[in-house]
GROMACS .gro file of C-alpha atoms in nm:
model
  382
    1MET     CA    1   2.373  -1.485   0.427
    2ASN     CA    2   2.448  -1.114   0.463
    3ILE     CA    3   2.126  -0.924   0.390
    4ILE     CA    4   2.052  -0.552   0.386
    5VAL     CA    5   1.690  -0.458   0.449
    6ALA     CA    6   1.622  -0.104   0.327
    7GLY     CA    7   1.317   0.065   0.475
    8ALA     CA    8   1.326  -0.165   0.777
    9ASP     CA    9   1.167   0.082   1.019
   10GLY     CA   10   0.835   0.037   0.837
   11PHE     CA   11   0.533  -0.191   0.853
   12CYS     CA   12   0.675  -0.466   0.628
   13GLY     CA   13   1.046  -0.400   0.672
   14TRP     CA   14   1.069  -0.426   1.050
   15PRO     CA   15   0.918  -0.775   1.092
   16THR     CA   16   1.115  -0.889   0.786
   17ALA     CA   17   1.445  -0.779   0.941
   18LEU     CA   18   1.365  -0.960   1.266
   19TYR     CA   19   1.252  -1.276   1.091
   20LEU     CA   20   1.563  -1.296   0.874
   21SER     CA   21   1.783  -1.235   1.178
   22LYS     CA   22   1.600  -1.507   1.372
   23GLN     CA   23   1.660  -1.748   1.082
   24GLY     CA   24   2.034  -1.696   1.121
   25HIS     CA   25   2.106  -1.437   0.853
   26ASP     CA   26   2.341  -1.145   0.917
   27VAL     CA   27   2.108  -0.846   0.886
   28SER     CA   28   2.166  -0.474   0.858
   29ILE     CA   29   1.912  -0.196   0.814
   30ILE     CA   30   1.899   0.121   0.606
   31ASP     CA   31   1.632   0.377   0.692
   32ASN     CA   32   1.591   0.755   0.692
   33TYR     CA   33   1.289   0.751   0.930
   34VAL     CA   34   1.077   0.941   0.676
   35ARG     CA   35   0.768   0.732   0.759
   36ARG     CA   36   0.777   0.875   1.113
   37ASP     CA   37   0.816   1.224   0.965
   38ILE     CA   38   0.510   1.167   0.747
   39ASP     CA   39   0.307   1.083   1.059
   40GLN     CA   40   0.389   1.432   1.183
   41GLU     CA   41   0.307   1.588   0.846
   42LEU     CA   42  -0.035   1.418   0.835
   43HIS     CA   43  -0.104   1.475   1.207
   44SER     CA   44  -0.147   1.099   1.233
   45ASN     CA   45   0.008   0.809   1.420
   46SER     CA   46   0.053   0.435   1.439
   47LEU     CA   47  -0.229   0.275   1.635
   48THR     CA   48   0.034   0.079   1.824
   49PRO     CA   49   0.299   0.286   2.005
   50ILE     CA   50   0.633   0.212   1.839
   51ALA     CA   51   0.974   0.251   1.994
   52SER     CA   52   1.266   0.422   1.824
   53LEU     CA   53   1.468   0.206   1.587
   54ASP     CA   54   1.768   0.220   1.820
   55GLU     CA   55   1.552   0.092   2.107
   56ARG     CA   56   1.411  -0.181   1.886
   57VAL     CA   57   1.743  -0.323   1.771
   58ALA     CA   58   1.888  -0.297   2.124
   59LYS     CA   59   1.595  -0.498   2.262
   60TRP     CA   60   1.636  -0.755   1.985
   61LYS     CA   61   2.004  -0.802   2.076
   62GLU     CA   62   1.913  -0.827   2.446
   63LEU     CA   63   1.654  -1.098   2.378
   64THR     CA   64   1.836  -1.301   2.113
   65GLY     CA   65   2.203  -1.206   2.125
   66LYS     CA   66   2.178  -1.117   1.755
   67GLU     CA   67   2.299  -0.780   1.631
   68ILE     CA   68   2.121  -0.585   1.360
   69ARG     CA   69   2.334  -0.298   1.236
   70VAL     CA   70   2.159   0.031   1.153
   71TYR     CA   71   2.262   0.280   0.886
   72GLU     CA   72   2.065   0.605   0.895
   73GLY     CA   73   2.047   0.758   0.552
   74ASP     CA   74   1.864   0.795   0.223
   75LEU     CA   75   1.893   0.577  -0.088
   76THR     CA   76   1.869   0.891  -0.301
   77HIS     CA   77   2.212   0.988  -0.159
   78TYR     CA   78   2.442   0.772  -0.367
   79ASP     CA   79   2.765   0.829  -0.175
   80PHE     CA   80   2.595   0.711   0.144
   81LEU     CA   81   2.457   0.401  -0.028
   82LYS     CA   82   2.792   0.314  -0.183
   83GLN     CA   83   2.963   0.329   0.156
   84VAL     CA   84   2.706   0.095   0.310
   85LEU     CA   85   2.746  -0.152   0.023
   86LYS     CA   86   3.125  -0.142   0.058
   87THR     CA   87   3.102  -0.198   0.434
   88GLU     CA   88   2.846  -0.479   0.425
   89GLU     CA   89   2.915  -0.654   0.091
   90PRO     CA   90   2.564  -0.802   0.100
   91ASP     CA   91   2.452  -1.123  -0.068
   92ALA     CA   92   2.099  -0.984  -0.094
   93PHE     CA   93   1.947  -0.636  -0.085
   94VAL     CA   94   1.580  -0.628   0.022
   95HIS     CA   95   1.427  -0.302  -0.099
   96PHE     CA   96   1.124  -0.174   0.097
   97ALA     CA   97   1.252   0.185   0.109
   98GLU     CA   98   0.985   0.357  -0.098
   99GLN     CA   99   0.691   0.588  -0.040
  100ARG     CA  100   0.418   0.324  -0.044
  101SER     CA  101   0.086   0.509  -0.029
  102ALA     CA  102  -0.125   0.572  -0.340
  103PRO     CA  103  -0.332   0.845  -0.168
  104TYR     CA  104  -0.016   1.021  -0.046
  105SER     CA  105   0.111   1.036  -0.404
  106MET     CA  106  -0.220   1.192  -0.514
  107ILE     CA  107  -0.237   1.476  -0.258
  108ASP     CA  108  -0.091   1.734  -0.496
  109ARG     CA  109   0.195   1.799  -0.738
  110GLU     CA  110   0.459   1.813  -0.465
  111HIS     CA  111   0.362   1.472  -0.323
  112ALA     CA  112   0.347   1.313  -0.668
  113VAL     CA  113   0.693   1.449  -0.752
  114TYR     CA  114   0.834   1.342  -0.416
  115THR     CA  115   0.697   0.990  -0.457
  116GLN     CA  116   0.846   0.941  -0.801
  117GLU     CA  117   1.178   1.108  -0.723
  118ASN     CA  118   1.221   0.911  -0.401
  119ASN     CA  119   1.114   0.576  -0.541
  120VAL     CA  120   1.262   0.582  -0.890
  121THR     CA  121   1.588   0.761  -0.800
  122GLY     CA  122   1.642   0.541  -0.495
  123THR     CA  123   1.600   0.225  -0.699
  124LEU     CA  124   1.827   0.353  -0.975
  125ASN     CA  125   2.094   0.422  -0.714
  126VAL     CA  126   2.059   0.069  -0.578
  127LEU     CA  127   2.101  -0.072  -0.930
  128TYR     CA  128   2.415   0.135  -0.992
  129GLY     CA  129   2.548   0.050  -0.646
  130ILE     CA  130   2.507  -0.323  -0.705
  131ARG     CA  131   2.672  -0.294  -1.045
  132GLU     CA  132   2.966  -0.095  -0.908
  133ILE     CA  133   3.024  -0.250  -0.563
  134VAL     CA  134   2.856  -0.593  -0.531
  135PRO     CA  135   2.773  -0.724  -0.880
  136ASP     CA  136   2.667  -1.068  -0.756
  137CYS     CA  137   2.422  -0.926  -0.497
  138HIS     CA  138   2.061  -1.035  -0.544
  139LEU     CA  139   1.814  -0.744  -0.551
  140ILE     CA  140   1.479  -0.836  -0.391
  141LYS     CA  141   1.246  -0.552  -0.478
  142LEU     CA  142   0.896  -0.494  -0.342
  143GLY     CA  143   0.664  -0.421  -0.629
  144THR     CA  144   0.286  -0.422  -0.615
  145MET     CA  145  -0.004  -0.607  -0.772
  146GLY     CA  146  -0.140  -0.259  -0.843
  147GLU     CA  147   0.105  -0.231  -1.132
  148TYR     CA  148  -0.121  -0.460  -1.334
  149GLY     CA  149  -0.450  -0.278  -1.275
  150THR     CA  150  -0.766  -0.479  -1.343
  151PRO     CA  151  -0.738  -0.620  -1.697
  152ASN     CA  152  -1.016  -0.832  -1.845
  153ILE     CA  153  -0.777  -1.127  -1.879
  154PRO     CA  154  -0.592  -1.332  -1.612
  155ILE     CA  155  -0.286  -1.164  -1.459
  156GLU     CA  156   0.025  -1.374  -1.510
  157GLU     CA  157   0.342  -1.358  -1.302
  158GLY     CA  158   0.530  -1.081  -1.475
  159TYR     CA  159   0.526  -1.212  -1.831
  160ILE     CA  160   0.269  -1.316  -2.090
  161GLU     CA  161   0.297  -1.516  -2.412
  162VAL     CA  162   0.152  -1.317  -2.700
  163GLU     CA  163   0.062  -1.438  -3.049
  164HIS     CA  164   0.017  -1.160  -3.303
  165LYS     CA  165  -0.010  -1.186  -3.682
  166GLY     CA  166   0.142  -1.531  -3.686
  167ARG     CA  167   0.430  -1.450  -3.450
  168LYS     CA  168   0.477  -1.548  -3.083
  169ASP     CA  169   0.678  -1.384  -2.809
  170THR     CA  170   0.694  -1.373  -2.429
  171LEU     CA  171   0.666  -1.012  -2.317
  172PRO     CA  172   0.637  -0.821  -1.989
  173TYR     CA  173   0.276  -0.825  -1.875
  174PRO     CA  174   0.097  -0.497  -1.965
  175LYS     CA  175   0.074  -0.244  -1.682
  176GLN     CA  176  -0.227  -0.028  -1.595
  177PRO     CA  177  -0.123   0.154  -1.275
  178GLY     CA  178  -0.385   0.350  -1.084
  179SER     CA  179  -0.188   0.628  -0.912
  180PHE     CA  180   0.141   0.817  -0.930
  181TYR     CA  181   0.268   0.577  -0.662
  182HIS     CA  182   0.180   0.274  -0.874
  183LEU     CA  183   0.341   0.444  -1.173
  184SER     CA  184   0.664   0.478  -0.976
  185LYS     CA  185   0.662   0.102  -0.923
  186VAL     CA  186   0.613   0.045  -1.296
  187HIS     CA  187   0.908   0.274  -1.371
  188ASP     CA  188   1.114   0.072  -1.119
  189SER     CA  189   1.022  -0.252  -1.293
  190HIS     CA  190   1.128  -0.116  -1.631
  191ASN     CA  191   1.456   0.016  -1.492
  192ILE     CA  192   1.537  -0.313  -1.319
  193THR     CA  193   1.450  -0.512  -1.633
  194PHE     CA  194   1.691  -0.297  -1.832
  195ALA     CA  195   1.968  -0.319  -1.571
  196CYS     CA  196   1.942  -0.699  -1.562
  197LYS     CA  197   1.964  -0.708  -1.941
  198ILE     CA  198   2.267  -0.483  -1.983
  199TRP     CA  199   2.464  -0.547  -1.662
  200GLY     CA  200   2.372  -0.903  -1.570
  201ILE     CA  201   2.221  -0.805  -1.234
  202ARG     CA  202   2.011  -1.071  -1.061
  203ALA     CA  203   1.674  -0.940  -0.941
  204THR     CA  204   1.342  -1.063  -0.807
  205ASP     CA  205   1.039  -0.834  -0.821
  206LEU     CA  206   0.776  -0.928  -0.564
  207ASN     CA  207   0.445  -0.786  -0.681
  208GLN     CA  208   0.284  -0.778  -0.342
  209GLY     CA  209  -0.087  -0.765  -0.265
  210ILE     CA  210  -0.238  -0.558   0.015
  211VAL     CA  211  -0.082  -0.664   0.345
  212TYR     CA  212  -0.296  -0.712   0.654
  213GLY     CA  213  -0.218  -0.815   1.009
  214LEU     CA  214   0.005  -0.669   1.273
  215GLU     CA  215   0.244  -0.900   1.453
  216THR     CA  216   0.476  -1.188   1.377
  217ASP     CA  217   0.632  -1.435   1.621
  218GLU     CA  218   0.934  -1.207   1.647
  219THR     CA  219   0.751  -0.877   1.707
  220LEU     CA  220   0.545  -1.048   1.979
  221MET     CA  221   0.857  -1.124   2.183
  222ASP     CA  222   0.846  -0.786   2.359
  223PRO     CA  223   0.634  -0.467   2.343
  224ILE     CA  224   0.942  -0.274   2.229
  225LEU     CA  225   0.945  -0.490   1.914
  226THR     CA  226   0.580  -0.434   1.821
  227ASN     CA  227   0.499  -0.343   1.463
  228ARG     CA  228   0.328  -0.024   1.347
  229LEU     CA  229  -0.039  -0.033   1.245
  230ASP     CA  230  -0.172   0.233   1.009
  231TYR     CA  231  -0.541   0.316   1.001
  232ASP     CA  232  -0.578   0.663   0.849
  233GLY     CA  233  -0.727   0.740   0.509
  234VAL     CA  234  -0.383   0.790   0.356
  235TYR     CA  235  -0.177   0.492   0.479
  236GLY     CA  236  -0.435   0.258   0.631
  237THR     CA  237  -0.503  -0.053   0.422
  238ALA     CA  238  -0.854  -0.195   0.383
  239LEU     CA  239  -0.871  -0.481   0.633
  240ASN     CA  240  -0.683  -0.308   0.914
  241ARG     CA  241  -0.884   0.011   0.861
  242PHE     CA  242  -1.216  -0.177   0.863
  243ILE     CA  243  -1.131  -0.350   1.190
  244ILE     CA  244  -1.040  -0.022   1.355
  245GLN     CA  245  -1.361   0.144   1.236
  246ALA     CA  246  -1.565  -0.141   1.381
  247THR     CA  247  -1.400  -0.119   1.723
  248VAL     CA  248  -1.430   0.258   1.767
  249GLY     CA  249  -1.799   0.277   1.682
  250GLU     CA  250  -1.764   0.402   1.326
  251ASP     CA  251  -1.927   0.259   1.014
  252ILE     CA  252  -1.710   0.037   0.799
  253THR     CA  253  -1.662   0.257   0.494
  254VAL     CA  254  -1.648   0.095   0.152
  255TYR     CA  255  -1.554   0.305  -0.149
  256GLY     CA  256  -1.818   0.298  -0.421
  257SER     CA  257  -1.999  -0.031  -0.484
  258GLY     CA  258  -1.733  -0.240  -0.310
  259GLY     CA  259  -1.691  -0.465  -0.610
  260GLN     CA  260  -1.322  -0.373  -0.642
  261THR     CA  261  -1.131  -0.700  -0.608
  262ARG     CA  262  -0.777  -0.694  -0.474
  263ALA     CA  263  -0.507  -0.946  -0.379
  264PHE     CA  264  -0.418  -0.981  -0.008
  265LEU     CA  265  -0.164  -1.152   0.215
  266ASN     CA  266  -0.079  -1.178   0.582
  267ILE     CA  267   0.227  -0.995   0.717
  268ARG     CA  268   0.353  -1.338   0.829
  269ASP     CA  269   0.356  -1.446   0.465
  270THR     CA  270   0.539  -1.129   0.360
  271VAL     CA  271   0.841  -1.217   0.576
  272ARG     CA  272   0.842  -1.576   0.458
  273CYS     CA  273   0.824  -1.470   0.091
  274ILE     CA  274   1.134  -1.254   0.137
  275GLU     CA  275   1.320  -1.550   0.285
  276ILE     CA  276   1.214  -1.777  -0.001
  277ALA     CA  277   1.331  -1.523  -0.259
  278ALA     CA  278   1.665  -1.477  -0.079
  279GLU     CA  279   1.733  -1.850  -0.048
  280ASN     CA  280   1.638  -1.913  -0.412
  281PRO     CA  281   1.810  -1.624  -0.593
  282ALA     CA  282   1.750  -1.522  -0.951
  283ASP     CA  283   2.018  -1.612  -1.205
  284ARG     CA  284   2.266  -1.351  -1.329
  285GLY     CA  285   2.088  -1.133  -1.581
  286GLU     CA  286   1.742  -1.258  -1.479
  287PHE     CA  287   1.456  -1.026  -1.387
  288ARG     CA  288   1.224  -1.265  -1.209
  289VAL     CA  289   0.869  -1.172  -1.109
  290PHE     CA  290   0.662  -1.337  -0.836
  291ASN     CA  291   0.305  -1.235  -0.759
  292GLN     CA  292   0.320  -1.216  -0.380
  293PHE     CA  293  -0.031  -1.272  -0.248
  294THR     CA  294  -0.228  -1.564  -0.111
  295GLU     CA  295  -0.594  -1.493  -0.195
  296TYR     CA  296  -0.818  -1.217  -0.325
  297PHE     CA  297  -1.150  -1.067  -0.219
  298SER     CA  298  -1.379  -0.786  -0.316
  299VAL     CA  299  -1.375  -0.491  -0.078
  300GLN     CA  300  -1.742  -0.560   0.005
  301ASP     CA  301  -1.659  -0.923   0.094
  302LEU     CA  302  -1.382  -0.803   0.321
  303ALA     CA  303  -1.610  -0.555   0.495
  304GLU     CA  304  -1.871  -0.827   0.556
  305LYS     CA  305  -1.608  -1.060   0.704
  306VAL     CA  306  -1.500  -0.789   0.948
  307GLN     CA  307  -1.860  -0.698   1.033
  308LYS     CA  308  -1.943  -1.059   1.121
  309VAL     CA  309  -1.646  -1.104   1.357
  310ALA     CA  310  -1.696  -0.759   1.510
  311LYS     CA  311  -2.058  -0.840   1.596
  312GLU     CA  312  -1.952  -1.168   1.756
  313GLU     CA  313  -1.709  -0.966   1.970
  314GLY     CA  314  -1.980  -0.721   2.079
  315PHE     CA  315  -1.921  -0.441   1.826
  316ASP     CA  316  -2.240  -0.369   1.635
  317THR     CA  317  -2.121  -0.193   1.321
  318ASN     CA  318  -2.276  -0.106   0.987
  319ILE     CA  319  -2.129  -0.100   0.638
  320ALA     CA  320  -2.154   0.237   0.464
  321HIS     CA  321  -2.076   0.313   0.099
  322LEU     CA  322  -1.888   0.635   0.024
  323ASP     CA  323  -1.841   0.810  -0.307
  324ASN     CA  324  -1.522   0.658  -0.440
  325PRO     CA  325  -1.234   0.907  -0.403
  326ARG     CA  326  -1.033   0.708  -0.659
  327VAL     CA  327  -1.074   0.665  -1.033
  328GLU     CA  328  -1.102   0.289  -1.071
  329ALA     CA  329  -1.331   0.015  -1.199
  330GLU     CA  330  -1.566  -0.096  -0.922
  331ASP     CA  331  -1.710  -0.410  -1.082
  332HIS     CA  332  -1.463  -0.606  -1.290
  333PHE     CA  333  -1.308  -0.941  -1.375
  334TYR     CA  334  -1.013  -1.038  -1.157
  335HIS     CA  335  -0.800  -1.349  -1.166
  336ALA     CA  336  -0.430  -1.351  -1.086
  337VAL     CA  337  -0.173  -1.632  -1.088
  338ASN     CA  338   0.040  -1.683  -0.776
  339THR     CA  339   0.204  -2.025  -0.802
  340LYS     CA  340   0.577  -1.951  -0.807
  341LEU     CA  341   0.626  -1.876  -0.436
  342GLN     CA  342   0.407  -2.167  -0.333
  343ASP     CA  343   0.606  -2.395  -0.564
  344LEU     CA  344   0.916  -2.283  -0.370
  345GLY     CA  345   0.760  -2.372  -0.035
  346LEU     CA  346   0.526  -2.094   0.080
  347GLU     CA  347   0.251  -2.231   0.303
  348PRO     CA  348   0.003  -1.944   0.326
  349TYR     CA  349  -0.170  -1.805   0.632
  350LEU     CA  350  -0.519  -1.763   0.487
  351LEU     CA  351  -0.768  -1.508   0.610
  352ASP     CA  352  -1.020  -1.665   0.845
  353GLU     CA  353  -1.228  -1.539   1.135
  354ASP     CA  354  -0.957  -1.623   1.388
  355VAL     CA  355  -0.708  -1.400   1.204
  356ILE     CA  356  -0.955  -1.110   1.198
  357ARG     CA  357  -1.032  -1.167   1.567
  358GLU     CA  358  -0.661  -1.164   1.657
  359ILE     CA  359  -0.612  -0.828   1.485
  360LEU     CA  360  -0.932  -0.694   1.642
  361HIS     CA  361  -0.813  -0.781   1.994
  362ALA     CA  362  -0.484  -0.600   1.929
  363VAL     CA  363  -0.677  -0.296   1.807
  364VAL     CA  364  -0.901  -0.291   2.115
  365ALA     CA  365  -0.595  -0.268   2.339
  366HIS     CA  366  -0.489   0.059   2.172
  367LYS     CA  367  -0.812   0.211   2.044
  368ASP     CA  368  -0.766   0.514   2.271
  369ARG     CA  369  -0.489   0.620   2.030
  370VAL     CA  370  -0.723   0.642   1.730
  371ILE     CA  371  -0.759   0.991   1.584
  372LYS     CA  372  -1.111   0.955   1.442
  373ASP     CA  373  -1.083   1.255   1.212
  374ASN     CA  374  -0.808   1.074   1.020
  375ILE     CA  375  -1.001   0.760   0.931
  376LEU     CA  376  -1.208   0.878   0.634
  377PRO     CA  377  -1.044   0.966   0.301
  378THR     CA  378  -0.951   1.327   0.234
  379VAL     CA  379  -0.754   1.275  -0.087
  380THR     CA  380  -0.936   1.246  -0.418
  381TRP     CA  381  -0.794   1.142  -0.755
  382LYS     CA  382  -0.985   1.398  -0.959
   0.00000   0.00000   0.00000
């Protein structure tokens, strides 16, 4: 299968591109390297040193004999995107190429506007490009569980059956996004739904939970292939950030009460979910939604899991509660359905102490790269 992975220089995109290539697919990459530019803007870095994309794909070809073609450019530039689609004629288009940080989108007006322009315009261009150039191409779009918010009813996979005044209908599940980033994902979902309806595009929206972990079998093949690991208060996700705090002698910082419950999955499951979606495409005209996570925890539970393993490894760390920089419910009902991917064959890597320990050991090897001033949050919603 010919597959384009857009945003493949990033945390999820890079291991996905390698995994799909290893499985025998013909893979090409689109990226504009903006995530590396944002590191410079924020005076931050990846905990792990990461090679240039050219070095990465060259090493992959040296090790496996498999070529991954690279197209440097921006999805918001439609002429560029059209040319790539004409050259590659992909069977599937995996779309990671969005600004993915809620805090980044909340820095100020400029960052909110950038996030929505980049994400929504880029996705609209992909939809038009598929319609015009490769109408049978399957769009695999990374959404987020954050689109749903924290409703006081179970979260279904994309759709919900509603009975109202004696009538029944199946409707898109209500969205309660919690940042301008999450709003951009909701706008994407609406645009894709409409495009599927009017143009017959086939699309799968993967509403992904918070991804943890670092390496996959493929990124472990050589240091040049290693994945990035974000830890700062803008791009660092909860589990990875907690582990880093524990290893550098900082308190594990929980926002508010810590009762916020979120869905999580291992980076190894992310790459497998993409493969499952690609090998089981949506029908023409279908906007299919999978909730892409494997389990969920409260933030306090997650902090306690990390604290326990850290202490066993000789890092005596405390859990501290900070004033919550976000506007969100801290103690709430949370139950989400996630059966569709498992029905198609996903066998999850669940979070246990060995997984936390593996990430912790990787962090220890590079903890001299941590910029401590970047760990705590500096962006507030209000």
